[in-house]
mmCIF file of C-alpha atoms in Angstrom:
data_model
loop_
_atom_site.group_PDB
_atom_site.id
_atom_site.type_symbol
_atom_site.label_atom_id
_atom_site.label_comp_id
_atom_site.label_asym_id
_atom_site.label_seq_id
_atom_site.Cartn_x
_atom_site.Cartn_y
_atom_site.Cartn_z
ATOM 1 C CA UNK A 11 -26.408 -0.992 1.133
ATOM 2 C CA UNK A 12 -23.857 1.990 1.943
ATOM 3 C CA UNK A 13 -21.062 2.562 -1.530
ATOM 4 C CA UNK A 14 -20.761 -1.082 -3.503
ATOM 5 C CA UNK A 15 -18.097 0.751 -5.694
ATOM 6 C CA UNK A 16 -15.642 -1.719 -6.870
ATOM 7 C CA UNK A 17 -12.338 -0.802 -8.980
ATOM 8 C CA UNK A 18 -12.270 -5.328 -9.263
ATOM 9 C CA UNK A 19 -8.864 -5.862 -11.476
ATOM 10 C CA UNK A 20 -7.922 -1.874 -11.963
ATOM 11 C CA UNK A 21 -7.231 -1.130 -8.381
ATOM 12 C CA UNK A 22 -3.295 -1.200 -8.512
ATOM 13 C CA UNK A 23 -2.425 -3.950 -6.189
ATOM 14 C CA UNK A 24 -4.577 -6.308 -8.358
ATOM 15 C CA UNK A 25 -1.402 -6.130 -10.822
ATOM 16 C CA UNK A 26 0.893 -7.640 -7.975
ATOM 17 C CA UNK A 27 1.180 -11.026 -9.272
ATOM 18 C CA UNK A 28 3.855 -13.536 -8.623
ATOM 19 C CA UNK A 29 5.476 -12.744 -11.751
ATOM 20 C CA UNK A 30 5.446 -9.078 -11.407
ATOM 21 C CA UNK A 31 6.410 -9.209 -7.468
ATOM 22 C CA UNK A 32 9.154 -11.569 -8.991
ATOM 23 C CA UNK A 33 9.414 -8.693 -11.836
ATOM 24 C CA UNK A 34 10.302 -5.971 -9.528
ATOM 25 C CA UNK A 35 12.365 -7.987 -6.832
ATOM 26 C CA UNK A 36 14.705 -9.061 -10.381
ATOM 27 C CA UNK A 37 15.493 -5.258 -11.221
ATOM 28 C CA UNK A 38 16.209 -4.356 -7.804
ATOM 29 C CA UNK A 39 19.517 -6.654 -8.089
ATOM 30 C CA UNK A 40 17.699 -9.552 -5.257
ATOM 31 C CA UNK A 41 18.577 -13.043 -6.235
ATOM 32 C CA UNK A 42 15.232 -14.843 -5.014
ATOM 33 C CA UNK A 43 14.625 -18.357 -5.263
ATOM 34 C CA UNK A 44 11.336 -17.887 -6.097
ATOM 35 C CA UNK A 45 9.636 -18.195 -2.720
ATOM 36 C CA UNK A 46 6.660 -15.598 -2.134
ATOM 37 C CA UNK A 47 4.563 -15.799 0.935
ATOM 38 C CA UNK A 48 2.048 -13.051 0.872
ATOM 39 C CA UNK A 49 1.466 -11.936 4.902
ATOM 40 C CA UNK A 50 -1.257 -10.455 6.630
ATOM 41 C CA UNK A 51 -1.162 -7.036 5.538
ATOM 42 C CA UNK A 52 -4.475 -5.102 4.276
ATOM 43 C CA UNK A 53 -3.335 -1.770 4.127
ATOM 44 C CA UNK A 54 -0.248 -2.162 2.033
ATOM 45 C CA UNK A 55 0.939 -5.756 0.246
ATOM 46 C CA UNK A 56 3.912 -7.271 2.657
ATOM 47 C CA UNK A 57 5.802 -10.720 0.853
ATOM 48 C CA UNK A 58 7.935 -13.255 2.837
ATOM 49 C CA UNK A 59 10.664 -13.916 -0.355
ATOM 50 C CA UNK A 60 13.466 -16.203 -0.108
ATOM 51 C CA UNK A 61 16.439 -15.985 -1.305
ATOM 52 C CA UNK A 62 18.827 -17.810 -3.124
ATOM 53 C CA UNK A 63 21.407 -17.900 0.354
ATOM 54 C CA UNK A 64 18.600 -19.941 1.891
ATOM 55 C CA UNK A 65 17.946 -16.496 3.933
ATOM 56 C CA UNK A 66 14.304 -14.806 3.757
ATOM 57 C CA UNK A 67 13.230 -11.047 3.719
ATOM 58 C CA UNK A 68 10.082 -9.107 4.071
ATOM 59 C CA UNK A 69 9.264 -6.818 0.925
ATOM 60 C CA UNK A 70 7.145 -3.818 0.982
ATOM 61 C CA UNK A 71 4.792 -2.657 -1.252
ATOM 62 C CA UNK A 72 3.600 0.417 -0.328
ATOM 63 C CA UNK A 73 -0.655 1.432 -1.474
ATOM 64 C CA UNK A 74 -0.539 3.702 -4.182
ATOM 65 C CA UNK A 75 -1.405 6.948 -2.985
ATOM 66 C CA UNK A 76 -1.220 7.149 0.579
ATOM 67 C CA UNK A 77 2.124 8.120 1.095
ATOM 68 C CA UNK A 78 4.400 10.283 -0.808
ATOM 69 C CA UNK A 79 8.128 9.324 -1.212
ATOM 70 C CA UNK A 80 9.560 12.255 1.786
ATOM 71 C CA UNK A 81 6.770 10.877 4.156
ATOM 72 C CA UNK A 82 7.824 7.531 3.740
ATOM 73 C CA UNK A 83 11.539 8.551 3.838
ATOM 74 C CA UNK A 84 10.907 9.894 7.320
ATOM 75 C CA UNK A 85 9.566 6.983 8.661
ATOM 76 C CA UNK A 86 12.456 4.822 7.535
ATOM 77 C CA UNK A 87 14.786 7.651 8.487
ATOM 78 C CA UNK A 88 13.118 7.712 12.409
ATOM 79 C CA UNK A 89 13.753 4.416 12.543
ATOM 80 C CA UNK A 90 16.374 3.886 11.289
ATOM 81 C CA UNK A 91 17.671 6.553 14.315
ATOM 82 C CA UNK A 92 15.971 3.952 16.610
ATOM 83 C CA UNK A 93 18.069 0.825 15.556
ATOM 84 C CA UNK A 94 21.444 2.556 15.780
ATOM 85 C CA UNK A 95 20.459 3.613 19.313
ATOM 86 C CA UNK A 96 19.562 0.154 20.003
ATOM 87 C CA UNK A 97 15.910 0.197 20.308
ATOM 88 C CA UNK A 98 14.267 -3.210 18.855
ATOM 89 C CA UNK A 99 12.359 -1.797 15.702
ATOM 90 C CA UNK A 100 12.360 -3.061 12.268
ATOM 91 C CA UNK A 101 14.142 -0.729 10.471
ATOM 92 C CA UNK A 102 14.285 -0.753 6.497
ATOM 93 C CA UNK A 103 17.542 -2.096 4.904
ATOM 94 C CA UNK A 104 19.714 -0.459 2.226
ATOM 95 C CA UNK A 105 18.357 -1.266 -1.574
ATOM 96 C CA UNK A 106 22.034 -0.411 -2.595
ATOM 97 C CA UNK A 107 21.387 2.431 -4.451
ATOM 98 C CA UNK A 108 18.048 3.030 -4.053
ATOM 99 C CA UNK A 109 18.605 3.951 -0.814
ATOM 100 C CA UNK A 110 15.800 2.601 1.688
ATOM 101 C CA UNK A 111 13.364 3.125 -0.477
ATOM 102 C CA UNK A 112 12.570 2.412 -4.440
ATOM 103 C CA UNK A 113 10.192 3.224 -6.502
ATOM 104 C CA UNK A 114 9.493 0.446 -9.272
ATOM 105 C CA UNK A 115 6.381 -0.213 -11.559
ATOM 106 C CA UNK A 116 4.580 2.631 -9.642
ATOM 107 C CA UNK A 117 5.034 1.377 -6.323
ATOM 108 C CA UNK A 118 6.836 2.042 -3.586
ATOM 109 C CA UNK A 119 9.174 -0.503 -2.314
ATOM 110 C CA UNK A 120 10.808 -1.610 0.765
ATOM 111 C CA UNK A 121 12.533 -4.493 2.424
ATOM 112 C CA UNK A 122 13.003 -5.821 5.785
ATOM 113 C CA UNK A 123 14.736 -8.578 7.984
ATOM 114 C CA UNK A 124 12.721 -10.831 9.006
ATOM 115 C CA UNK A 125 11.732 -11.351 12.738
ATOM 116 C CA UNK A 126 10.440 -14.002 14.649
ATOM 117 C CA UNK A 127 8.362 -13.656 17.952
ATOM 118 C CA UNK A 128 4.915 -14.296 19.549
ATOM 119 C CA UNK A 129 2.169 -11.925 20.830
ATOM 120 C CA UNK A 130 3.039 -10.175 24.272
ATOM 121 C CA UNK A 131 1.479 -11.975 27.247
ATOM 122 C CA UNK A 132 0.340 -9.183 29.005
ATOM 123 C CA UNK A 133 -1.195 -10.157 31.515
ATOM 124 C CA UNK A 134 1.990 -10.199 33.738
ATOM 125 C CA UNK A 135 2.957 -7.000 35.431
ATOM 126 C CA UNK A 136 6.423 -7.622 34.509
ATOM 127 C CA UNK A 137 5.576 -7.756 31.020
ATOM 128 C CA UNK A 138 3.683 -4.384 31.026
ATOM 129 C CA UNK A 139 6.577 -3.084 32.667
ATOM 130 C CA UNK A 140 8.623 -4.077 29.796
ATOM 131 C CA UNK A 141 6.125 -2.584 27.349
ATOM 132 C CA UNK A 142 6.288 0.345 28.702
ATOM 133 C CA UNK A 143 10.294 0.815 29.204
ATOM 134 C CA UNK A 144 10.728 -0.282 25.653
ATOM 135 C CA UNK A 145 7.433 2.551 24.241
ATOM 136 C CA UNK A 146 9.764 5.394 26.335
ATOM 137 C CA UNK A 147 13.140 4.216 24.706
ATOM 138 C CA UNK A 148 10.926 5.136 21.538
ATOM 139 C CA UNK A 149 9.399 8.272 22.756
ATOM 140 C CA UNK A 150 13.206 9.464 24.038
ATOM 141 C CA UNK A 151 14.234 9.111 20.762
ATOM 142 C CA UNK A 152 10.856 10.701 19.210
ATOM 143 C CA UNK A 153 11.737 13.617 21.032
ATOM 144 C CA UNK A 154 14.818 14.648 20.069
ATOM 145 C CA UNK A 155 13.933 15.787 16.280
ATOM 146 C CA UNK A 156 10.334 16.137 14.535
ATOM 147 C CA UNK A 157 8.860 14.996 11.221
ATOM 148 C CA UNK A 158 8.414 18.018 8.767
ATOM 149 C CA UNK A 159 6.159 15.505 6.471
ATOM 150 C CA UNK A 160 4.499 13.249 8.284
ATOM 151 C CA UNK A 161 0.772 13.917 9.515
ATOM 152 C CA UNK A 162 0.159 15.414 13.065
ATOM 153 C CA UNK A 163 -2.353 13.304 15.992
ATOM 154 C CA UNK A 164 -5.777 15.150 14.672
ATOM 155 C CA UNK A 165 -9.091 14.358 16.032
ATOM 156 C CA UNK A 166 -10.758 16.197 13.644
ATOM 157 C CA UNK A 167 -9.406 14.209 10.825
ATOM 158 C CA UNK A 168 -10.076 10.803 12.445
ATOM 159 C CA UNK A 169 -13.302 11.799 13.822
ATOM 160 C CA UNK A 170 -15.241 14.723 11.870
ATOM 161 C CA UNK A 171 -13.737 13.207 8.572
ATOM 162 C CA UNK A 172 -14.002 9.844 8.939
ATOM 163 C CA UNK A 173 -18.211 10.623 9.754
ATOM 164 C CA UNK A 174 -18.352 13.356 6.758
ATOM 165 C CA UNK A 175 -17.349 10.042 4.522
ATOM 166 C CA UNK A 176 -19.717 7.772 5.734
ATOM 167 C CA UNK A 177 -22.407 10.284 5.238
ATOM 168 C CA UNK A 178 -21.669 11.388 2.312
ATOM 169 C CA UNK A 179 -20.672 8.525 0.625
ATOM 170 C CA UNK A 180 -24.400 6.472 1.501
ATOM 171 C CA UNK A 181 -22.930 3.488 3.895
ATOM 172 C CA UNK A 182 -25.655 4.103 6.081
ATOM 173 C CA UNK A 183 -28.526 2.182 6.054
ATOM 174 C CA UNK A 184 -31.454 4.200 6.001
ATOM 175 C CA UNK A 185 -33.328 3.247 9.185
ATOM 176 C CA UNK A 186 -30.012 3.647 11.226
ATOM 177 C CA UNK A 187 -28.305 7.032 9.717
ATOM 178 C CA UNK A 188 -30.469 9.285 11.976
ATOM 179 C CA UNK A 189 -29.484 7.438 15.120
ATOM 180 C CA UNK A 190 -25.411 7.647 13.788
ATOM 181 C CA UNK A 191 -25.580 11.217 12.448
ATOM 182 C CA UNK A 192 -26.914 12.332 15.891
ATOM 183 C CA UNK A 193 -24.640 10.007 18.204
ATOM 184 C CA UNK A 194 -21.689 10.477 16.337
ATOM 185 C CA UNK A 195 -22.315 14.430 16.827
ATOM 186 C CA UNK A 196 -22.796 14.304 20.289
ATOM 187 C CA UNK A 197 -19.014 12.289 20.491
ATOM 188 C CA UNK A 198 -16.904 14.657 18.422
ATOM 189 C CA UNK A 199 -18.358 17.669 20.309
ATOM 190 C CA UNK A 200 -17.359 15.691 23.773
ATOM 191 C CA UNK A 201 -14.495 14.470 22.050
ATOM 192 C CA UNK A 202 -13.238 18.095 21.302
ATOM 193 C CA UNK A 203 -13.770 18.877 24.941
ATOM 194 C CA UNK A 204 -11.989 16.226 25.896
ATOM 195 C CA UNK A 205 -8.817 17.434 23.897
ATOM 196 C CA UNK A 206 -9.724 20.939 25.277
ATOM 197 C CA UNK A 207 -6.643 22.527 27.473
ATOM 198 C CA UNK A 208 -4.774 25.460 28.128
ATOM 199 C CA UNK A 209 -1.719 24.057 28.143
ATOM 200 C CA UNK A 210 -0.863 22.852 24.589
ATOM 201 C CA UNK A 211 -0.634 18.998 24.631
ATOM 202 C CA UNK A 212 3.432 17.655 24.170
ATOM 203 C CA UNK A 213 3.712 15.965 20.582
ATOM 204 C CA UNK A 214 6.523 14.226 19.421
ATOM 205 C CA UNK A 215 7.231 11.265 16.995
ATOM 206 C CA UNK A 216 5.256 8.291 17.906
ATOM 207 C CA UNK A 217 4.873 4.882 15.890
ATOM 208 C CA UNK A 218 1.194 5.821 15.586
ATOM 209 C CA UNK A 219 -0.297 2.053 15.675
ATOM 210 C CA UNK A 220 1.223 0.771 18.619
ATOM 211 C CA UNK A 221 -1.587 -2.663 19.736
ATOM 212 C CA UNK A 222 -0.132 -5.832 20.177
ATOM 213 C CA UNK A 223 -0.303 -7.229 16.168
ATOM 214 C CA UNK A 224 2.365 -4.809 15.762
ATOM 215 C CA UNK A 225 4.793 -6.400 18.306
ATOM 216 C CA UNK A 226 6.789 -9.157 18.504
ATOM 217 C CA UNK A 227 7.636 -10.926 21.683
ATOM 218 C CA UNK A 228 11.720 -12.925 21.489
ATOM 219 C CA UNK A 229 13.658 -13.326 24.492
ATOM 220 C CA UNK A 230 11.246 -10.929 26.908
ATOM 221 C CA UNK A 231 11.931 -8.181 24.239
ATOM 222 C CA UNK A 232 9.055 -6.644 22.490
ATOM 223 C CA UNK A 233 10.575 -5.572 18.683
ATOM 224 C CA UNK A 234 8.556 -2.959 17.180
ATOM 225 C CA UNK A 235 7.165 -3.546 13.495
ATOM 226 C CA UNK A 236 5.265 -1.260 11.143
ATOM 227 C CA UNK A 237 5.766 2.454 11.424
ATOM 228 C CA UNK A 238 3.570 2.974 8.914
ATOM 229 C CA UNK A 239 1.367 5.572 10.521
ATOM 230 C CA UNK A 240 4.192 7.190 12.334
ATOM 231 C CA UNK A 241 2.952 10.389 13.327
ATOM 232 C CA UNK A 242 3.933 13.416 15.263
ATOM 233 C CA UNK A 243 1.516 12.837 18.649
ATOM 234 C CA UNK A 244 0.780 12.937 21.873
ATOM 235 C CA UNK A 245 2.568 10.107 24.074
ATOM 236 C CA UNK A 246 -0.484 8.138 25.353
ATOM 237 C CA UNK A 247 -1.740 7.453 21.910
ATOM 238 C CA UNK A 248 1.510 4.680 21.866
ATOM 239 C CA UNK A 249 0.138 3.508 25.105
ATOM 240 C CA UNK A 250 -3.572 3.239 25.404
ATOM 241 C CA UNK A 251 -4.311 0.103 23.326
ATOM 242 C CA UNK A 252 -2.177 -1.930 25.842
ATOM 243 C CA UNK A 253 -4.904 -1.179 28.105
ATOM 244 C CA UNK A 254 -7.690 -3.746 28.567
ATOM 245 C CA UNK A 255 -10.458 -5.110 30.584
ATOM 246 C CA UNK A 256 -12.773 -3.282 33.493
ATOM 247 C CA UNK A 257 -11.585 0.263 34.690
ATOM 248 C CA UNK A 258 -9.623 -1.087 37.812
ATOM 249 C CA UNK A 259 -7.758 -3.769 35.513
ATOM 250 C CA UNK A 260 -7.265 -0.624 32.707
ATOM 251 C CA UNK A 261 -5.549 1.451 36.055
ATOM 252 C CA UNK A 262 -3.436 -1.292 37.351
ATOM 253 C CA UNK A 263 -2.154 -2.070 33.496
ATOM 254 C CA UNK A 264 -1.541 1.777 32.972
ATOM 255 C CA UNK A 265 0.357 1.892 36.221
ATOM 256 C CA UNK A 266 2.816 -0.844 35.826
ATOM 257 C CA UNK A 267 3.469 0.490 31.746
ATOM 258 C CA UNK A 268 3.975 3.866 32.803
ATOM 259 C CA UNK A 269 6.408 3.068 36.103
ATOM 260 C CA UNK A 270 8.592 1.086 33.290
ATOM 261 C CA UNK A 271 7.996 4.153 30.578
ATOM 262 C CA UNK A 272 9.368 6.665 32.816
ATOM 263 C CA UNK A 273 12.578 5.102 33.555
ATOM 264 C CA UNK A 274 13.357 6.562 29.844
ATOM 265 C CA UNK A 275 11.094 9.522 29.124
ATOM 266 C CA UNK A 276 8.540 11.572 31.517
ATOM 267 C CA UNK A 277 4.636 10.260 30.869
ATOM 268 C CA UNK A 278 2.429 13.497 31.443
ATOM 269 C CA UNK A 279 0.026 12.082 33.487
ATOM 270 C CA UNK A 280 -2.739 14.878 32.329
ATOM 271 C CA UNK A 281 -2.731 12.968 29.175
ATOM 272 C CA UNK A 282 -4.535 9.958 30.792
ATOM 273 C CA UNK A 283 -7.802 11.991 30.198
ATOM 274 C CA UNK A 284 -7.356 11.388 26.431
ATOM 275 C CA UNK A 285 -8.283 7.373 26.427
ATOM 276 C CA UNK A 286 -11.770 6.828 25.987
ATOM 277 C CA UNK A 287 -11.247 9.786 23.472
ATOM 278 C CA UNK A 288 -8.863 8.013 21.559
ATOM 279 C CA UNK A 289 -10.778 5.024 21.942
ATOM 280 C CA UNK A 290 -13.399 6.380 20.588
ATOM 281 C CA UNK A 291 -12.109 8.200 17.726
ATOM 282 C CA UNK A 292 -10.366 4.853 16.697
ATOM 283 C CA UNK A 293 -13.693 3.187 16.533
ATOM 284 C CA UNK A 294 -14.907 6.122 13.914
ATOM 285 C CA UNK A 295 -11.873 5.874 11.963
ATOM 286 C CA UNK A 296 -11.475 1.988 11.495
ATOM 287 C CA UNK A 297 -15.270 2.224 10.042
ATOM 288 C CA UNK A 298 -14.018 4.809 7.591
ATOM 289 C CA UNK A 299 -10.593 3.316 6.883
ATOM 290 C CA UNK A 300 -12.703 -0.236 5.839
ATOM 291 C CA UNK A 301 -15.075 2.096 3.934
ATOM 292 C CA UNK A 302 -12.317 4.296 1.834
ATOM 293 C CA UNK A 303 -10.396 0.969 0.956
ATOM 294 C CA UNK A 304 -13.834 -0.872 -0.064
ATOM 295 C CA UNK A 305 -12.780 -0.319 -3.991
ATOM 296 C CA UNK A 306 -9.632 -2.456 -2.947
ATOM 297 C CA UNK A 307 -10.847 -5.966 -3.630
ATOM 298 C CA UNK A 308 -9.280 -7.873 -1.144
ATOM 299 C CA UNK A 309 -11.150 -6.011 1.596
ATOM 300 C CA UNK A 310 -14.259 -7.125 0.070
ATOM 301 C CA UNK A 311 -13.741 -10.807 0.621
ATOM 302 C CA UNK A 312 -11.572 -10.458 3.680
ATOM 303 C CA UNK A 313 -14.135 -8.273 5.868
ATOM 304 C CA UNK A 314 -17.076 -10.062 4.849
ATOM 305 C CA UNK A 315 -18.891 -8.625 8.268
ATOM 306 C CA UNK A 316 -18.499 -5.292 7.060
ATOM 307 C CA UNK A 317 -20.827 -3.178 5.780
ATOM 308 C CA UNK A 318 -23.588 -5.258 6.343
ATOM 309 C CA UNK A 319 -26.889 -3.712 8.644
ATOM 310 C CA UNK A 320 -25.907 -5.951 11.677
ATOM 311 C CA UNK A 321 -22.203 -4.066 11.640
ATOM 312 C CA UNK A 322 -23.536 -0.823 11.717
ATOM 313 C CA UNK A 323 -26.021 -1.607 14.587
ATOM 314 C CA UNK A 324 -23.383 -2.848 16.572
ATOM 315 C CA UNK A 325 -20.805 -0.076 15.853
ATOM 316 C CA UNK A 326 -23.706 2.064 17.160
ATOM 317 C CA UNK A 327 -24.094 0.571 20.150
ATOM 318 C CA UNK A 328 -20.316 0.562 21.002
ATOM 319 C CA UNK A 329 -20.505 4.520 20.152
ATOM 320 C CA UNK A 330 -23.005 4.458 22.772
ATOM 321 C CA UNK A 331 -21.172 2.636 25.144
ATOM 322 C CA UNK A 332 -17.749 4.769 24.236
ATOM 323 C CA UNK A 333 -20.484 8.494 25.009
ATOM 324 C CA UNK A 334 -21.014 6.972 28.475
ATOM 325 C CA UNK A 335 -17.587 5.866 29.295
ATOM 326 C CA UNK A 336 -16.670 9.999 28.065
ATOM 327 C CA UNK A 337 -18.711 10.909 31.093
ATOM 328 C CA UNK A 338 -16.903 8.795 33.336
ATOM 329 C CA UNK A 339 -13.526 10.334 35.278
ATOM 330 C CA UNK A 340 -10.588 9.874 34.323
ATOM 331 C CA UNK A 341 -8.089 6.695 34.600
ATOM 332 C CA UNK A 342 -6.275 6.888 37.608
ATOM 333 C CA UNK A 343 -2.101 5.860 37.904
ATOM 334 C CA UNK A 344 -0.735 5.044 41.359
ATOM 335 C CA UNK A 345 2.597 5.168 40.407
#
């Protein structure tokens, strides 16, 4: 079923061996001890590598192709600007001089500190409230300068695009692909209405990816990690995927994140119209962001679920469930 293309050993992170992750750590001057812990990381390759101080780092690899060097050099470079105005991010450390950033063997290459911390609990008003102070602190900064390179919030990209490569790339199965074609039509038109305004919606720098496995809980502070799709957006798309549970538990969440957000930067509450939206387009663009990286052969055998006749009959139905929920009001905040 769907586009069994398969690159196998020629995709480029199949060459990321220990001896050529130890290869490129060697001529960027890091004396390792030979410890390489590869972490949960799909999109790109991220190592755990000790060193020979007994200390421990996170390396980078970037995927080939995604990013180009002054894209990623804005990402480091925004935050960077949040560590020195002490927000909690991981920010990318100094490869002498390399800069942030170096480009060895044909990848990209970072490296981090590594952090310790736990999932959020947020099921604690406190908490949220925390959240939410800590997502402002990174929108105040956001504000003050834009990105140049990076990509803007567009839901034509994440939703017309992301069904024009299912389609046309066959993952489909046959006795399904009239029911998507036609459902996932009927959400980007109400989608687009949705996002329909007079008044231009506020971008500004956001981390882009902001759920919970990109946040780590240490002494009731949430540290940021992963800027990777750092974007120039609209404020609420840092916020929504906090939100969780029926509608009333989704507006008493949103409440007690935003009452903490705006103690650093103004939420425009007008934006709350844009959840299910974004929840929706998320779902289309996580089925095409499994379906471009299929050729990468660790998806494969990692996402076993995927692609697979019982997936796609269940992504339909959520679409379903996400064209109902775009005829519902609104979210409502009590601040």
């Amino acid at each position: 079923m769907g586009n069994q293309s398969s690159e196998g050993s020629s995709h480029p992170f199949s060459r990321l061996s220990p001896e050529k992750i130890l290869g490129v750590l060697d001529q960027l001057n890091l004396k390792t001890d030979a410890r390489i812990f590869a972490l949960n990381s799909y999109e790109n390759r991220v190592y755990q590598i000790g060193l020979t101080d007994g200390s421990s780092r996170i390396v980078k690899f970037y995927r080939p192709g995604r990013w180009n060097e002054a894209q990623i050099l804005e990402e480091h470079k925004f935050c960077t600007e949040l560590v020195e105005l002490g927000v909690p991010v991981s920010a990318p450390l100094n490869l002498g001089t390399e800069g942030t950033l170096a480009r060895v063997q044909g990848f990209y290459v970072a490296m981090f500190d590594m952090l310790s911390g736990r999932a959020p609990e947020l099921d604690d008003e406190t908490n949220l409230a925390i959240m939410g102070r800590f997502v402002g602190r990174i929108h105040a900064v956001g504000a003050q300068n834009c990105f140049s390179e990076r990509l803007e919030f567009s839901p034509e990209r994440l939703g017309a695009m992301s069904r024009e490569f299912l389609l046309s790339n066959d993952f489909l199965p046959p006795d399904l692909l009239r029911a998507y074609e036609s459902l996932s039509q009927d959400l980007i038109l109400k989608v687009g209405k949705v996002f329909e305004s007079d008044t231009p919606l506020a971008q500004i720098r956001i981390h882009g990816d902001c759920h919970f496995g990109n946040v780590l809980w240490n002494e009731e502070v949430p540290h940021f990690v992963d800027f990777d799709d750092s974007i120039t957006g609209p404020a609420i798309q840092d916020l929504w995927m906090m939100l969780s549970g029926s509608r009333n538990d989704q507006q008493l969440q949103a409440t007690q994140i935003i009452k903490g957000y705006n103690e650093f930067y103004d939420f425009d509450l007008s934006e709350m119209r844009l959840v299910e939206g974004m929840r929706t387009l998320r779902l289309m663009s996580y089925s095409a962001w499994l379906a471009r990286r299929w050729n990468d052969p660790t998806f494969p055998s990692t996402f076993r679920w995927f692609n697979t006749e019982r997936y796609w009959s269940e992504h339909i139905l959520e679409l379903r469930e996400q064209l109902a929920l775009l005829h519902e009001p609104s979210l409502e905040v009590r601040l």
